[in-house]
Amino acid sequence: MELAYCGLNCNECPVYLASISKNIEKQIILAKEYSTDTRKFSKDDMFCLGCHSDTLSDKMCEGCEIRKCGIEKTSGSCAACAEFPCSILETYLGVNSDSLNNLKQLAAKYRKTE
């Protein structure tokens, strides 16, 4: 299982899956689904190779505070950070989210190996 810094399982993310399979039709559908009256997405915005990748969608990833912090502080996951869980994660994910719970399980594994 590949986890984003935030604990999202990349293999369950429709944007990631469409990107790695190069499914242009799915990217077009996702752009329509994700678009709102105030924010429009294109097929090109529906591109993600995971937040550990250097290739990013400006609209989807550029302003992600979790990713920015993860790159600065850890070697792969917020779960490995000495400050985990932090206010950034709790603000953006909520205290009972599946993503945060994924990270808590991973953090427990890290602590056992230390």
mmCIF file with all atom_site columns, C-alpha atoms in Angstrom:
data_model
loop_
_atom_site.group_PDB
_atom_site.id
_atom_site.type_symbol
_atom_site.label_atom_id
_atom_site.label_alt_id
_atom_site.label_comp_id
_atom_site.label_asym_id
_atom_site.label_entity_id
_atom_site.label_seq_id
_atom_site.pdbx_PDB_ins_code
_atom_site.Cartn_x
_atom_site.Cartn_y
_atom_site.Cartn_z
_atom_site.occupancy
_atom_site.B_iso_or_equiv
_atom_site.pdbx_formal_charge
_atom_site.auth_seq_id
_atom_site.auth_comp_id
_atom_site.auth_asym_id
_atom_site.auth_atom_id
_atom_site.pdbx_PDB_model_num
ATOM 1   C CA . MET A 1 1   ? 0.000   0.000  0.000   1.00 0.00 ? 1   MET A CA 1
ATOM 2   C CA . GLU A 1 2   ? 1.416   3.365  -0.992  1.00 0.00 ? 2   GLU A CA 1
ATOM 3   C CA . LEU A 1 3   ? 0.391   6.142  1.365   1.00 0.00 ? 3   LEU A CA 1
ATOM 4   C CA . ALA A 1 4   ? 0.535   9.834  0.679   1.00 0.00 ? 4   ALA A CA 1
ATOM 5   C CA . TYR A 1 5   ? 2.073   12.000 3.401   1.00 0.00 ? 5   TYR A CA 1
ATOM 6   C CA . CYS A 1 6   ? -1.466  12.586 4.693   1.00 0.00 ? 6   CYS A CA 1
ATOM 7   C CA . GLY A 1 7   ? -2.257  8.871  4.986   1.00 0.00 ? 7   GLY A CA 1
ATOM 8   C CA . LEU A 1 8   ? -4.468  8.664  1.901   1.00 0.00 ? 8   LEU A CA 1
ATOM 9   C CA . ASN A 1 9   ? -4.085  5.248  0.288   1.00 0.00 ? 9   ASN A CA 1
ATOM 10  C CA . CYS A 1 10  ? -2.946  6.156  -3.232  1.00 0.00 ? 10  CYS A CA 1
ATOM 11  C CA . ASN A 1 11  ? -4.282  2.853  -4.572  1.00 0.00 ? 11  ASN A CA 1
ATOM 12  C CA . GLU A 1 12  ? -7.803  3.990  -3.620  1.00 0.00 ? 12  GLU A CA 1
ATOM 13  C CA . CYS A 1 13  ? -7.496  7.451  -5.190  1.00 0.00 ? 13  CYS A CA 1
ATOM 14  C CA . PRO A 1 14  ? -9.316  7.757  -8.534  1.00 0.00 ? 14  PRO A CA 1
ATOM 15  C CA . VAL A 1 15  ? -7.020  10.543 -9.763  1.00 0.00 ? 15  VAL A CA 1
ATOM 16  C CA . TYR A 1 16  ? -3.891  8.515  -8.986  1.00 0.00 ? 16  TYR A CA 1
ATOM 17  C CA . LEU A 1 17  ? -5.341  5.381  -10.582 1.00 0.00 ? 17  LEU A CA 1
ATOM 18  C CA . ALA A 1 18  ? -6.382  7.244  -13.738 1.00 0.00 ? 18  ALA A CA 1
ATOM 19  C CA . SER A 1 19  ? -2.927  8.810  -13.958 1.00 0.00 ? 19  SER A CA 1
ATOM 20  C CA . ILE A 1 20  ? -0.863  5.666  -13.591 1.00 0.00 ? 20  ILE A CA 1
ATOM 21  C CA . SER A 1 21  ? -3.089  3.793  -16.043 1.00 0.00 ? 21  SER A CA 1
ATOM 22  C CA . LYS A 1 22  ? -3.051  6.775  -18.449 1.00 0.00 ? 22  LYS A CA 1
ATOM 23  C CA . ASN A 1 23  ? -6.854  6.643  -18.612 1.00 0.00 ? 23  ASN A CA 1
ATOM 24  C CA . ILE A 1 24  ? -7.689  9.924  -20.330 1.00 0.00 ? 24  ILE A CA 1
ATOM 25  C CA . GLU A 1 25  ? -11.434 9.204  -20.382 1.00 0.00 ? 25  GLU A CA 1
ATOM 26  C CA . LYS A 1 26  ? -11.453 8.763  -16.600 1.00 0.00 ? 26  LYS A CA 1
ATOM 27  C CA . GLN A 1 27  ? -9.443  11.987 -16.151 1.00 0.00 ? 27  GLN A CA 1
ATOM 28  C CA . ILE A 1 28  ? -12.064 13.868 -18.186 1.00 0.00 ? 28  ILE A CA 1
ATOM 29  C CA . ILE A 1 29  ? -14.869 12.384 -16.056 1.00 0.00 ? 29  ILE A CA 1
ATOM 30  C CA . LEU A 1 30  ? -13.017 13.224 -12.826 1.00 0.00 ? 30  LEU A CA 1
ATOM 31  C CA . ALA A 1 31  ? -12.431 16.811 -13.966 1.00 0.00 ? 31  ALA A CA 1
ATOM 32  C CA . LYS A 1 32  ? -16.183 17.212 -14.412 1.00 0.00 ? 32  LYS A CA 1
ATOM 33  C CA . GLU A 1 33  ? -16.931 15.553 -11.060 1.00 0.00 ? 33  GLU A CA 1
ATOM 34  C CA . TYR A 1 34  ? -14.415 17.684 -9.140  1.00 0.00 ? 34  TYR A CA 1
ATOM 35  C CA . SER A 1 35  ? -15.364 20.976 -10.785 1.00 0.00 ? 35  SER A CA 1
ATOM 36  C CA . THR A 1 36  ? -17.699 23.401 -9.046  1.00 0.00 ? 36  THR A CA 1
ATOM 37  C CA . ASP A 1 37  ? -19.227 26.735 -9.997  1.00 0.00 ? 37  ASP A CA 1
ATOM 38  C CA . THR A 1 38  ? -16.235 28.506 -8.488  1.00 0.00 ? 38  THR A CA 1
ATOM 39  C CA . ARG A 1 39  ? -13.404 26.107 -9.390  1.00 0.00 ? 39  ARG A CA 1
ATOM 40  C CA . LYS A 1 40  ? -13.044 24.396 -12.747 1.00 0.00 ? 40  LYS A CA 1
ATOM 41  C CA . PHE A 1 41  ? -10.747 21.467 -13.389 1.00 0.00 ? 41  PHE A CA 1
ATOM 42  C CA . SER A 1 42  ? -9.478  20.161 -16.707 1.00 0.00 ? 42  SER A CA 1
ATOM 43  C CA . LYS A 1 43  ? -8.303  16.704 -17.704 1.00 0.00 ? 43  LYS A CA 1
ATOM 44  C CA . ASP A 1 44  ? -4.724  17.907 -17.214 1.00 0.00 ? 44  ASP A CA 1
ATOM 45  C CA . ASP A 1 45  ? -5.496  18.871 -13.609 1.00 0.00 ? 45  ASP A CA 1
ATOM 46  C CA . MET A 1 46  ? -6.510  15.273 -12.878 1.00 0.00 ? 46  MET A CA 1
ATOM 47  C CA . PHE A 1 47  ? -2.937  14.028 -12.806 1.00 0.00 ? 47  PHE A CA 1
ATOM 48  C CA . CYS A 1 48  ? -1.166  12.563 -9.797  1.00 0.00 ? 48  CYS A CA 1
ATOM 49  C CA . LEU A 1 49  ? 1.736   10.168 -9.399  1.00 0.00 ? 49  LEU A CA 1
ATOM 50  C CA . GLY A 1 50  ? 1.615   10.426 -5.619  1.00 0.00 ? 50  GLY A CA 1
ATOM 51  C CA . CYS A 1 51  ? 2.814   13.246 -3.405  1.00 0.00 ? 51  CYS A CA 1
ATOM 52  C CA . HIS A 1 52  ? 6.313   11.760 -3.285  1.00 0.00 ? 52  HIS A CA 1
ATOM 53  C CA . SER A 1 53  ? 6.625   12.425 -7.009  1.00 0.00 ? 53  SER A CA 1
ATOM 54  C CA . ASP A 1 54  ? 8.217   15.529 -8.499  1.00 0.00 ? 54  ASP A CA 1
ATOM 55  C CA . THR A 1 55  ? 5.416   15.705 -11.082 1.00 0.00 ? 55  THR A CA 1
ATOM 56  C CA . LEU A 1 56  ? 2.434   17.589 -9.676  1.00 0.00 ? 56  LEU A CA 1
ATOM 57  C CA . SER A 1 57  ? -0.854  19.079 -10.709 1.00 0.00 ? 57  SER A CA 1
ATOM 58  C CA . ASP A 1 58  ? -0.620  22.762 -9.817  1.00 0.00 ? 58  ASP A CA 1
ATOM 59  C CA . LYS A 1 59  ? -4.330  23.012 -9.036  1.00 0.00 ? 59  LYS A CA 1
ATOM 60  C CA . MET A 1 60  ? -4.509  19.801 -7.026  1.00 0.00 ? 60  MET A CA 1
ATOM 61  C CA . CYS A 1 61  ? -1.219  19.705 -5.115  1.00 0.00 ? 61  CYS A CA 1
ATOM 62  C CA . GLU A 1 62  ? 0.761   22.911 -5.194  1.00 0.00 ? 62  GLU A CA 1
ATOM 63  C CA . GLY A 1 63  ? -0.846  24.447 -2.106  1.00 0.00 ? 63  GLY A CA 1
ATOM 64  C CA . CYS A 1 64  ? -1.033  21.275 -0.012  1.00 0.00 ? 64  CYS A CA 1
ATOM 65  C CA . GLU A 1 65  ? 0.261   22.212 3.443   1.00 0.00 ? 65  GLU A CA 1
ATOM 66  C CA . ILE A 1 66  ? 0.550   18.565 4.471   1.00 0.00 ? 66  ILE A CA 1
ATOM 67  C CA . ARG A 1 67  ? 2.757   17.725 1.475   1.00 0.00 ? 67  ARG A CA 1
ATOM 68  C CA . LYS A 1 68  ? 4.927   20.822 2.011   1.00 0.00 ? 68  LYS A CA 1
ATOM 69  C CA . CYS A 1 69  ? 5.499   19.925 5.644   1.00 0.00 ? 69  CYS A CA 1
ATOM 70  C CA . GLY A 1 70  ? 6.075   16.237 4.848   1.00 0.00 ? 70  GLY A CA 1
ATOM 71  C CA . ILE A 1 71  ? 8.763   17.059 2.318   1.00 0.00 ? 71  ILE A CA 1
ATOM 72  C CA . GLU A 1 72  ? 10.520  19.378 4.767   1.00 0.00 ? 72  GLU A CA 1
ATOM 73  C CA . LYS A 1 73  ? 10.372  17.161 7.854   1.00 0.00 ? 73  LYS A CA 1
ATOM 74  C CA . THR A 1 74  ? 10.146  13.470 7.000   1.00 0.00 ? 74  THR A CA 1
ATOM 75  C CA . SER A 1 75  ? 11.576  10.778 4.822   1.00 0.00 ? 75  SER A CA 1
ATOM 76  C CA . GLY A 1 76  ? 8.290   9.365  3.594   1.00 0.00 ? 76  GLY A CA 1
ATOM 77  C CA . SER A 1 77  ? 5.302   9.735  5.846   1.00 0.00 ? 77  SER A CA 1
ATOM 78  C CA . CYS A 1 78  ? 3.893   12.073 8.440   1.00 0.00 ? 78  CYS A CA 1
ATOM 79  C CA . ALA A 1 79  ? 3.692   8.995  10.666  1.00 0.00 ? 79  ALA A CA 1
ATOM 80  C CA . ALA A 1 80  ? 7.502   9.055  10.918  1.00 0.00 ? 80  ALA A CA 1
ATOM 81  C CA . CYS A 1 81  ? 7.577   12.649 12.148  1.00 0.00 ? 81  CYS A CA 1
ATOM 82  C CA . ALA A 1 82  ? 8.482   13.325 15.766  1.00 0.00 ? 82  ALA A CA 1
ATOM 83  C CA . GLU A 1 83  ? 5.609   15.845 15.935  1.00 0.00 ? 83  GLU A CA 1
ATOM 84  C CA . PHE A 1 84  ? 2.958   13.362 14.755  1.00 0.00 ? 84  PHE A CA 1
ATOM 85  C CA . PRO A 1 85  ? 0.020   13.883 15.014  1.00 0.00 ? 85  PRO A CA 1
ATOM 86  C CA . CYS A 1 86  ? 0.203   17.611 14.461  1.00 0.00 ? 86  CYS A CA 1
ATOM 87  C CA . SER A 1 87  ? -2.243  20.471 14.119  1.00 0.00 ? 87  SER A CA 1
ATOM 88  C CA . ILE A 1 88  ? -1.751  20.602 10.328  1.00 0.00 ? 88  ILE A CA 1
ATOM 89  C CA . LEU A 1 89  ? -3.026  17.028 9.963   1.00 0.00 ? 89  LEU A CA 1
ATOM 90  C CA . GLU A 1 90  ? -5.856  17.521 12.435  1.00 0.00 ? 90  GLU A CA 1
ATOM 91  C CA . THR A 1 91  ? -6.936  20.747 10.701  1.00 0.00 ? 91  THR A CA 1
ATOM 92  C CA . TYR A 1 92  ? -6.959  19.353 7.177   1.00 0.00 ? 92  TYR A CA 1
ATOM 93  C CA . LEU A 1 93  ? -7.979  15.743 7.878   1.00 0.00 ? 93  LEU A CA 1
ATOM 94  C CA . GLY A 1 94  ? -10.045 15.899 11.059  1.00 0.00 ? 94  GLY A CA 1
ATOM 95  C CA . VAL A 1 95  ? -9.260  13.902 14.155  1.00 0.00 ? 95  VAL A CA 1
ATOM 96  C CA . ASN A 1 96  ? -11.254 10.800 13.171  1.00 0.00 ? 96  ASN A CA 1
ATOM 97  C CA . SER A 1 97  ? -10.534 10.531 9.435   1.00 0.00 ? 97  SER A CA 1
ATOM 98  C CA . ASP A 1 98  ? -9.549  7.278  7.738   1.00 0.00 ? 98  ASP A CA 1
ATOM 99  C CA . SER A 1 99  ? -6.351  8.933  6.519   1.00 0.00 ? 99  SER A CA 1
ATOM 100 C CA . LEU A 1 100 ? -5.304  9.985  10.016  1.00 0.00 ? 100 LEU A CA 1
ATOM 101 C CA . ASN A 1 101 ? -6.157  6.512  11.306  1.00 0.00 ? 101 ASN A CA 1
ATOM 102 C CA . ASN A 1 102 ? -3.947  4.991  8.571   1.00 0.00 ? 102 ASN A CA 1
ATOM 103 C CA . LEU A 1 103 ? -1.111  7.215  9.760   1.00 0.00 ? 103 LEU A CA 1
ATOM 104 C CA . LYS A 1 104 ? -1.685  6.286  13.419  1.00 0.00 ? 104 LYS A CA 1
ATOM 105 C CA . GLN A 1 105 ? -1.375  2.595  12.535  1.00 0.00 ? 105 GLN A CA 1
ATOM 106 C CA . LEU A 1 106 ? 1.806   3.279  10.591  1.00 0.00 ? 106 LEU A CA 1
ATOM 107 C CA . ALA A 1 107 ? 3.210   5.399  13.442  1.00 0.00 ? 107 ALA A CA 1
ATOM 108 C CA . ALA A 1 108 ? 2.644   2.513  15.852  1.00 0.00 ? 108 ALA A CA 1
ATOM 109 C CA . LYS A 1 109 ? 4.714   0.258  13.558  1.00 0.00 ? 109 LYS A CA 1
ATOM 110 C CA . TYR A 1 110 ? 7.493   2.849  13.401  1.00 0.00 ? 110 TYR A CA 1
ATOM 111 C CA . ARG A 1 111 ? 7.598   3.123  17.185  1.00 0.00 ? 111 ARG A CA 1
ATOM 112 C CA . LYS A 1 112 ? 7.877   -0.661 17.581  1.00 0.00 ? 112 LYS A CA 1
ATOM 113 C CA . THR A 1 113 ? 10.967  -0.742 15.353  1.00 0.00 ? 113 THR A CA 1
ATOM 114 C CA . GLU A 1 114 ? 12.765  2.062  17.219  1.00 0.00 ? 114 GLU A CA 1
#
